[in-house]
Amino acid sequence: MDAEATAEIAMDPAKAPELSAELAKRAALGDRLAFSELLDREYDFIFRVAYRWLGNQEQAEDLTQDLCIKLARTVGQFEGRSRFRTWLYRLVLNAARDQHRSAGRSPNTVDIGETEVADPRSADADLEREALWQAVRQLPPRQADSVLLVYAEEKSHAEAAAILGCSESTVSWHVHEAKKALRALL
Amino acid sequence: MQEDKLKKLSEIEPPRRSDEARERALHLALDAFDSAQAEKNAATTQGSAGAKRPTSIMDWMKGLFAMENRHALTAVVTGLVLLPLGYFLYQNTALTPIAVGPRAPVDLNLPVEDARGRQDAGGTVATEVTNNQSVADAAERDEFSLAEERPLAEPSPMPVSPPASKMTGIVAPDLMREQAIGNIAVSGESAYDAAASAPAQAPGYIVAPEGTGDQFTSFDDSGVKVVVAEPVSTFSIDVDKASYAYVRQALNQGYLPQADAVRVEELINYFSYDYPLPTDASVPFATDMQIVPSPWDAGKHLLRIGVQGFEIPAGERPAANLVFLIDTSGSMDEPDKLPLLIKSFSMMLDALGPDDKVSIVAYAGSAGTVLDPTPASEKRKILAALRSLSAGGSTAGAEGIELAYQLAEDAHIDDGVNQVILATDGDFNVGLSDPSALTDFIAQKRDEGTFLSVLGFGSGNLNDGIMQALAQNGNGAAYYIDTLREARTVLVDNIATTLVPIAKDVKIQVEFNPAEIAEYRLIGYETRALNREDFNNDKVDAGDVGAGASVTAIYELTPVGSPSVLVDPLRYSNEEATAAPAGDSNELGFFKLRYKLPDEDTSHLIDMPITKDLEVDSLAAADANTRFAVAVASFGQKLRHNVFVDRMSWDQIRDLAAGARGEDADGYRAEFLSLVDLAKGLSAE
């Protein structure tokens, strides 16, 4: 794809997902500009997902940076068999889980709500959300991933299944188990 | 659990991301992209310099400018490109000398001259290097504050190798800047050029630029042993991984590591394997074995032994009392040394809990106690102390190591991990000059309950032998930290493995059945061989295993009657007497493992027969653990020019590893594949 084609697709939001996939393929072939464009488009997405999983701005930024660097070498592994975002989700989730696992050995402070300007009206809601979020993070990794994909990222069970590389019914089961566990935790 | 309550999770909005972090990430990622591409190119050039250079920075800048006319570029790319180009134009037209600001004046000619000298052999154009360096220089000015934040791009190979700088006399700050900014297209190239023009010592091989300065204890591969003459093989386990990081750094810098730097067992043990975990905490090891046909000799088999250590459940790691003993001698003043060290330890702090204690002692240069024992939760205080460290100054600190142990004892945690962590680039002038006095001192302190681990930084001055000796005497491990990623692996992800020993003096002994096996060869572990009688002698020190660690060893076996048997039977030996197996005829050998629990003085024994049931018909049918370990073993031996394995091609090794990658969530196995590619490109095969 030459520059004009890139620009053309960029104009048409409907083609946006295709563009990332196309950019990834170009980048895999050594196209530096395509890679730069790709990161530019996907950075905010990676950061958002990382933040939802880690709940800490600094960690999310570090993880995003690590992933951007990692993508330089792994972008070639995207084979176009799934949507690019699906592939990227999986990458972010795996990295977040690794980070969470290593952080799990020492209690990590969660600063949800801290970083935003505190609005007294939303303080209670923030606290509640934080408790909920904390509880979700206590779940086994697959359950937590399923819950976050379905409820935080608002994915269907089928989409979550594609991201997690399992069947739809497995996701439903994880969500079901998670709800049971959360009832006990909260 | 109500749906609407869970739906609140979608309201978690990330805080406004910092533009600075974003820019930094994109910048570093592009650097990584460039190095990845440069490596790819280097790998396809078969080591001939100049045949196919990575795309010149000027070319892609031209491309960008053509684009610029059509549509707006992202801020990042523009920032990266416009400024350097502007500076490039300025530098090539202005007559005024360059003012470098508060830093010492830098003589740009020095590295350029040097580069030109090196370029001549390859026949490439020296002016291109000049341009790149000016660009790098300019980019740095703009982003100096940024560079201070994050001195190193994680996986990026060093742009100019420190050893090269030693040879040519480039001053450290010069290097520091080049590296810190992670320059645009130079990174892959200059390392590549330096290596490509290095004198080839063996025909067809690119080896280290003369005299890396790193010292390795020389050792030969273990030879083939005849079972009739030597039926028993004994060695100490080795969980060190330092050699892999060194090999990786060498290959990324563009040269094949010297054979003595390659310890095959450390390469194999760098990776984690999926062995069954011990079910019972009272027996801290589980053993898993498999026998496969050898990929490099159809007449031989490989026995893969995997020993998996007990894993401490998350949150149950005992409290740690850590004393960082940090080398601040002048030679540490390079970006991959003190700055990387400080960043590494800062990362480690995040993995420590409120019960853990940290103190800091500096030696050489600015010596003395930098931080008294402080709870790890007082992060700010510890970070401030770490950041206050600076390399250079007078060499005064003689009492470094005694001071470190003194602090460790002051803050001693009963039933906890008490460890001194020595971080250095090779200056072991810690206060006891006589090496044997030093190891004795460390061994004595080990017996009193304080262990010692060694982290090696940078290259050019590293004394691998002393590093290993100190760590082994201190019941700790030696690690070589070449990138932030490696620091994360050692100090954050595997902190329990690094810090919490589950067993000490772990020895393995294998006895082979002469009725079945004619010859054997232990792959790697050359520096860990023990005498047969040492196995049952609890006084003989051996390797220690941290929580969750696994140890893998591979034996090459030649069955009786195989065409690959090397040694003729003795004419006068009494065959009847030797070929009288005590065990079952199904047994090929017998495996024994001895270990002591960390606080015990007498050893425990685990043993099991090695039976024919462990054999699989083909390598392809073996489990992924075996296949990957065999691939790494082949790679290491080939790097050591082992005569048996040399006939295997790099592609065969790569394919074997690629087929056994498994989940590889952290990408280490993928990284291994790229190292095989690099090695292939650097050797003329």
PDB file of C-alpha atoms in Angstrom, chain B residues 3-177:
ATOM      1  CA  GLU B   3     -25.462  -7.266  36.016  1.00  0.00           C
ATOM      2  CA  ASP B   4     -25.770  -3.515  36.491  1.00  0.00           C
ATOM      3  CA  LYS B   5     -23.214  -3.550  39.221  1.00  0.00           C
ATOM      4  CA  LEU B   6     -20.714  -5.257  36.975  1.00  0.00           C
ATOM      5  CA  LYS B   7     -21.544  -2.878  34.185  1.00  0.00           C
ATOM      6  CA  LYS B   8     -20.028  -0.148  36.306  1.00  0.00           C
ATOM      7  CA  LEU B   9     -16.701  -1.579  35.263  1.00  0.00           C
ATOM      8  CA  SER B  10     -17.147   0.040  31.897  1.00  0.00           C
ATOM      9  CA  GLU B  11     -17.095   3.395  33.623  1.00  0.00           C
ATOM     10  CA  ILE B  12     -13.469   2.967  34.519  1.00  0.00           C
ATOM     11  CA  GLU B  13     -11.964   5.515  32.258  1.00  0.00           C
ATOM     12  CA  PRO B  14      -8.228   5.752  32.116  1.00  0.00           C
ATOM     13  CA  PRO B  15      -6.830   9.058  33.299  1.00  0.00           C
ATOM     14  CA  ARG B  16      -5.562  11.356  30.628  1.00  0.00           C
ATOM     15  CA  ARG B  17      -2.475   9.681  29.294  1.00  0.00           C
ATOM     16  CA  SER B  18       0.676  11.680  29.386  1.00  0.00           C
ATOM     17  CA  ASP B  19       1.823  12.843  25.993  1.00  0.00           C
ATOM     18  CA  GLU B  20       5.372  12.462  27.131  1.00  0.00           C
ATOM     19  CA  ALA B  21       4.933   8.775  27.886  1.00  0.00           C
ATOM     20  CA  ARG B  22       3.234   8.284  24.580  1.00  0.00           C
ATOM     21  CA  GLU B  23       5.946  10.003  22.632  1.00  0.00           C
ATOM     22  CA  ARG B  24       8.627   8.101  24.477  1.00  0.00           C
ATOM     23  CA  ALA B  25       6.944   4.774  23.812  1.00  0.00           C
ATOM     24  CA  LEU B  26       6.537   5.451  20.121  1.00  0.00           C
ATOM     25  CA  HIS B  27      10.095   6.639  19.884  1.00  0.00           C
ATOM     26  CA  LEU B  28      11.516   3.574  21.616  1.00  0.00           C
ATOM     27  CA  ALA B  29       9.303   1.286  19.578  1.00  0.00           C
ATOM     28  CA  LEU B  30      10.586   2.796  16.358  1.00  0.00           C
ATOM     29  CA  ASP B  31      14.129   2.280  17.572  1.00  0.00           C
ATOM     30  CA  ALA B  32      13.304  -1.328  18.300  1.00  0.00           C
ATOM     31  CA  PHE B  33      11.757  -1.594  14.881  1.00  0.00           C
ATOM     32  CA  ASP B  34      14.937  -0.284  13.312  1.00  0.00           C
ATOM     33  CA  SER B  35      17.134  -2.688  15.220  1.00  0.00           C
ATOM     34  CA  ALA B  36      14.824  -5.551  14.314  1.00  0.00           C
ATOM     35  CA  GLN B  37      15.067  -4.590  10.667  1.00  0.00           C
ATOM     36  CA  ALA B  38      18.811  -4.103  10.859  1.00  0.00           C
ATOM     37  CA  GLU B  39      19.126  -7.537  12.411  1.00  0.00           C
ATOM     38  CA  LYS B  40      16.970  -9.006   9.725  1.00  0.00           C
ATOM     39  CA  ASN B  41      19.168  -7.411   7.109  1.00  0.00           C
ATOM     40  CA  ALA B  42      22.327  -8.412   8.884  1.00  0.00           C
ATOM     41  CA  ALA B  43      21.060 -11.949   8.988  1.00  0.00           C
ATOM     42  CA  THR B  44      20.472 -12.061   5.279  1.00  0.00           C
ATOM     43  CA  THR B  45      23.807 -10.589   4.264  1.00  0.00           C
ATOM     44  CA  GLN B  46      25.694 -13.692   5.361  1.00  0.00           C
ATOM     45  CA  GLY B  47      28.124 -11.486   7.154  1.00  0.00           C
ATOM     46  CA  SER B  48      29.546  -9.736   4.130  1.00  0.00           C
ATOM     47  CA  ALA B  49      29.811  -6.087   4.935  1.00  0.00           C
ATOM     48  CA  GLY B  50      28.214  -3.620   2.628  1.00  0.00           C
ATOM     49  CA  ALA B  51      26.383  -6.161   0.542  1.00  0.00           C
ATOM     50  CA  LYS B  52      23.024  -5.056   1.821  1.00  0.00           C
ATOM     51  CA  ARG B  53      22.973  -2.309   4.339  1.00  0.00           C
ATOM     52  CA  PRO B  54      19.942  -1.350   6.315  1.00  0.00           C
ATOM     53  CA  THR B  55      18.043   1.412   4.619  1.00  0.00           C
ATOM     54  CA  SER B  56      19.861   4.654   4.981  1.00  0.00           C
ATOM     55  CA  ILE B  57      18.275   7.205   7.222  1.00  0.00           C
ATOM     56  CA  MET B  58      18.450   9.771   4.438  1.00  0.00           C
ATOM     57  CA  ASP B  59      16.392   7.588   2.145  1.00  0.00           C
ATOM     58  CA  TRP B  60      13.480   7.273   4.424  1.00  0.00           C
ATOM     59  CA  MET B  61      13.650  10.888   5.348  1.00  0.00           C
ATOM     60  CA  LYS B  62      13.335  11.758   1.698  1.00  0.00           C
ATOM     61  CA  GLY B  63      10.343   9.490   1.535  1.00  0.00           C
ATOM     62  CA  LEU B  64       8.773  11.219   4.470  1.00  0.00           C
ATOM     63  CA  PHE B  65       9.248  14.554   2.898  1.00  0.00           C
ATOM     64  CA  ALA B  66       7.482  13.486  -0.212  1.00  0.00           C
ATOM     65  CA  MET B  67       4.626  12.385   1.995  1.00  0.00           C
ATOM     66  CA  GLU B  68       4.673  15.603   3.936  1.00  0.00           C
ATOM     67  CA  ASN B  69       3.410  17.427   0.879  1.00  0.00           C
ATOM     68  CA  ARG B  70       0.346  15.265   0.707  1.00  0.00           C
ATOM     69  CA  HIS B  71      -0.965  14.931   4.187  1.00  0.00           C
ATOM     70  CA  ALA B  72      -0.045  15.824   7.687  1.00  0.00           C
ATOM     71  CA  LEU B  73       2.205  13.440   9.536  1.00  0.00           C
ATOM     72  CA  THR B  74       1.767  12.509  13.125  1.00  0.00           C
ATOM     73  CA  ALA B  75       3.366  14.805  15.603  1.00  0.00           C
ATOM     74  CA  VAL B  76       5.773  12.136  16.702  1.00  0.00           C
ATOM     75  CA  VAL B  77       7.184  11.313  13.352  1.00  0.00           C
ATOM     76  CA  THR B  78       7.475  14.933  12.465  1.00  0.00           C
ATOM     77  CA  GLY B  79       9.243  15.726  15.680  1.00  0.00           C
ATOM     78  CA  LEU B  80      11.620  12.908  15.150  1.00  0.00           C
ATOM     79  CA  VAL B  81      12.471  13.759  11.627  1.00  0.00           C
ATOM     80  CA  LEU B  82      12.215  17.482  11.108  1.00  0.00           C
ATOM     81  CA  LEU B  83      14.430  18.492  13.906  1.00  0.00           C
ATOM     82  CA  PRO B  84      17.285  16.181  13.101  1.00  0.00           C
ATOM     83  CA  LEU B  85      17.109  17.130   9.460  1.00  0.00           C
ATOM     84  CA  GLY B  86      17.055  20.794  10.317  1.00  0.00           C
ATOM     85  CA  TYR B  87      20.069  20.283  12.413  1.00  0.00           C
ATOM     86  CA  PHE B  88      21.717  18.265   9.726  1.00  0.00           C
ATOM     87  CA  LEU B  89      21.261  21.084   7.255  1.00  0.00           C
ATOM     88  CA  TYR B  90      22.477  23.566   9.776  1.00  0.00           C
ATOM     89  CA  GLN B  91      25.507  21.545  10.567  1.00  0.00           C
ATOM     90  CA  ASN B  92      26.444  21.141   6.983  1.00  0.00           C
ATOM     91  CA  THR B  93      26.201  24.809   6.121  1.00  0.00           C
ATOM     92  CA  ALA B  94      27.091  26.730   9.220  1.00  0.00           C
ATOM     93  CA  LEU B  95      30.687  27.588   9.931  1.00  0.00           C
ATOM     94  CA  THR B  96      30.220  28.068  13.612  1.00  0.00           C
ATOM     95  CA  PRO B  97      31.470  25.271  15.820  1.00  0.00           C
ATOM     96  CA  ILE B  98      28.857  23.298  17.657  1.00  0.00           C
ATOM     97  CA  ALA B  99      28.225  24.349  21.213  1.00  0.00           C
ATOM     98  CA  VAL B 100      27.199  21.355  23.223  1.00  0.00           C
ATOM     99  CA  GLY B 101      25.938  23.209  26.249  1.00  0.00           C
ATOM    100  CA  PRO B 102      26.797  22.278  29.779  1.00  0.00           C
ATOM    101  CA  ARG B 103      28.393  18.977  28.896  1.00  0.00           C
ATOM    102  CA  ALA B 104      32.039  18.584  28.107  1.00  0.00           C
ATOM    103  CA  PRO B 105      32.841  19.583  24.551  1.00  0.00           C
ATOM    104  CA  VAL B 106      32.578  16.568  22.330  1.00  0.00           C
ATOM    105  CA  ASP B 107      34.916  16.001  19.485  1.00  0.00           C
ATOM    106  CA  LEU B 108      32.675  14.673  16.794  1.00  0.00           C
ATOM    107  CA  ASN B 109      35.686  13.913  14.664  1.00  0.00           C
ATOM    108  CA  LEU B 110      36.905  11.204  16.909  1.00  0.00           C
ATOM    109  CA  PRO B 111      34.122   8.703  16.429  1.00  0.00           C
ATOM    110  CA  VAL B 112      33.724   9.689  12.821  1.00  0.00           C
ATOM    111  CA  GLU B 113      37.365   9.109  12.055  1.00  0.00           C
ATOM    112  CA  ASP B 114      37.079   5.862  13.774  1.00  0.00           C
ATOM    113  CA  ALA B 115      33.994   4.921  11.899  1.00  0.00           C
ATOM    114  CA  ARG B 116      35.635   5.781   8.646  1.00  0.00           C
ATOM    115  CA  GLY B 117      38.548   3.602   9.523  1.00  0.00           C
ATOM    116  CA  ARG B 118      36.230   0.751  10.205  1.00  0.00           C
ATOM    117  CA  GLN B 119      34.150   1.455   7.169  1.00  0.00           C
ATOM    118  CA  ASP B 120      37.035   1.159   4.778  1.00  0.00           C
ATOM    119  CA  ALA B 121      37.096  -2.557   4.934  1.00  0.00           C
ATOM    120  CA  GLY B 122      33.443  -2.784   4.135  1.00  0.00           C
ATOM    121  CA  GLY B 123      33.677  -0.267   1.349  1.00  0.00           C
ATOM    122  CA  THR B 124      30.744   1.793   2.571  1.00  0.00           C
ATOM    123  CA  VAL B 125      30.527   5.527   2.629  1.00  0.00           C
ATOM    124  CA  ALA B 126      31.886   7.244   5.652  1.00  0.00           C
ATOM    125  CA  THR B 127      29.993  10.461   5.217  1.00  0.00           C
ATOM    126  CA  GLU B 128      26.765   8.686   5.809  1.00  0.00           C
ATOM    127  CA  VAL B 129      27.924   7.833   9.252  1.00  0.00           C
ATOM    128  CA  THR B 130      28.847  11.445   9.812  1.00  0.00           C
ATOM    129  CA  ASN B 131      25.356  12.486   8.929  1.00  0.00           C
ATOM    130  CA  ASN B 132      23.782   9.949  11.155  1.00  0.00           C
ATOM    131  CA  GLN B 133      25.863  11.013  14.055  1.00  0.00           C
ATOM    132  CA  SER B 134      24.999  14.639  13.597  1.00  0.00           C
ATOM    133  CA  VAL B 135      21.398  13.690  13.443  1.00  0.00           C
ATOM    134  CA  ALA B 136      21.712  11.644  16.554  1.00  0.00           C
ATOM    135  CA  ASP B 137      23.502  14.462  18.219  1.00  0.00           C
ATOM    136  CA  ALA B 138      20.810  16.923  17.344  1.00  0.00           C
ATOM    137  CA  ALA B 139      17.987  14.679  18.326  1.00  0.00           C
ATOM    138  CA  GLU B 140      19.621  14.212  21.648  1.00  0.00           C
ATOM    139  CA  ARG B 141      19.643  17.893  22.421  1.00  0.00           C
ATOM    140  CA  ASP B 142      15.949  18.105  22.022  1.00  0.00           C
ATOM    141  CA  GLU B 143      15.243  15.091  24.124  1.00  0.00           C
ATOM    142  CA  PHE B 144      17.833  15.165  26.770  1.00  0.00           C
ATOM    143  CA  SER B 145      15.377  15.339  29.621  1.00  0.00           C
ATOM    144  CA  LEU B 146      13.597  12.402  28.145  1.00  0.00           C
ATOM    145  CA  ALA B 147      16.774  10.459  27.834  1.00  0.00           C
ATOM    146  CA  GLU B 148      17.480  10.915  31.493  1.00  0.00           C
ATOM    147  CA  GLU B 149      14.161   9.425  32.380  1.00  0.00           C
ATOM    148  CA  ARG B 150      14.671   6.219  30.485  1.00  0.00           C
ATOM    149  CA  PRO B 151      18.203   5.610  29.522  1.00  0.00           C
ATOM    150  CA  LEU B 152      17.702   2.476  27.514  1.00  0.00           C
ATOM    151  CA  ALA B 153      15.386   1.084  24.966  1.00  0.00           C
ATOM    152  CA  GLU B 154      14.741  -2.378  26.234  1.00  0.00           C
ATOM    153  CA  PRO B 155      15.510  -4.795  23.468  1.00  0.00           C
ATOM    154  CA  SER B 156      17.602  -2.488  21.371  1.00  0.00           C
ATOM    155  CA  PRO B 157      21.151  -3.615  20.812  1.00  0.00           C
ATOM    156  CA  MET B 158      23.870  -1.260  21.860  1.00  0.00           C
ATOM    157  CA  PRO B 159      24.511   1.229  19.083  1.00  0.00           C
ATOM    158  CA  VAL B 160      28.248   1.289  19.591  1.00  0.00           C
ATOM    159  CA  SER B 161      29.635  -1.408  21.737  1.00  0.00           C
ATOM    160  CA  PRO B 162      31.411  -0.300  24.874  1.00  0.00           C
ATOM    161  CA  PRO B 163      34.409  -2.449  24.002  1.00  0.00           C
ATOM    162  CA  ALA B 164      34.718  -0.588  20.749  1.00  0.00           C
ATOM    163  CA  SER B 165      34.770   2.645  22.652  1.00  0.00           C
ATOM    164  CA  LYS B 166      37.577   1.391  24.786  1.00  0.00           C
ATOM    165  CA  MET B 167      39.655   0.602  21.756  1.00  0.00           C
ATOM    166  CA  THR B 168      39.151   3.921  20.104  1.00  0.00           C
ATOM    167  CA  GLY B 169      39.026   6.150  23.097  1.00  0.00           C
ATOM    168  CA  ILE B 170      35.615   7.672  22.608  1.00  0.00           C
ATOM    169  CA  VAL B 171      34.672   9.276  25.874  1.00  0.00           C
ATOM    170  CA  ALA B 172      31.829   7.819  27.814  1.00  0.00           C
ATOM    171  CA  PRO B 173      29.408  10.768  27.643  1.00  0.00           C
ATOM    172  CA  ASP B 174      29.562  10.518  23.902  1.00  0.00           C
ATOM    173  CA  LEU B 175      28.387   6.974  24.026  1.00  0.00           C
ATOM    174  CA  MET B 176      25.918   7.772  26.703  1.00  0.00           C
ATOM    175  CA  ARG B 177      24.168  10.267  24.507  1.00  0.00           C
TER     176      ARG B 177
END
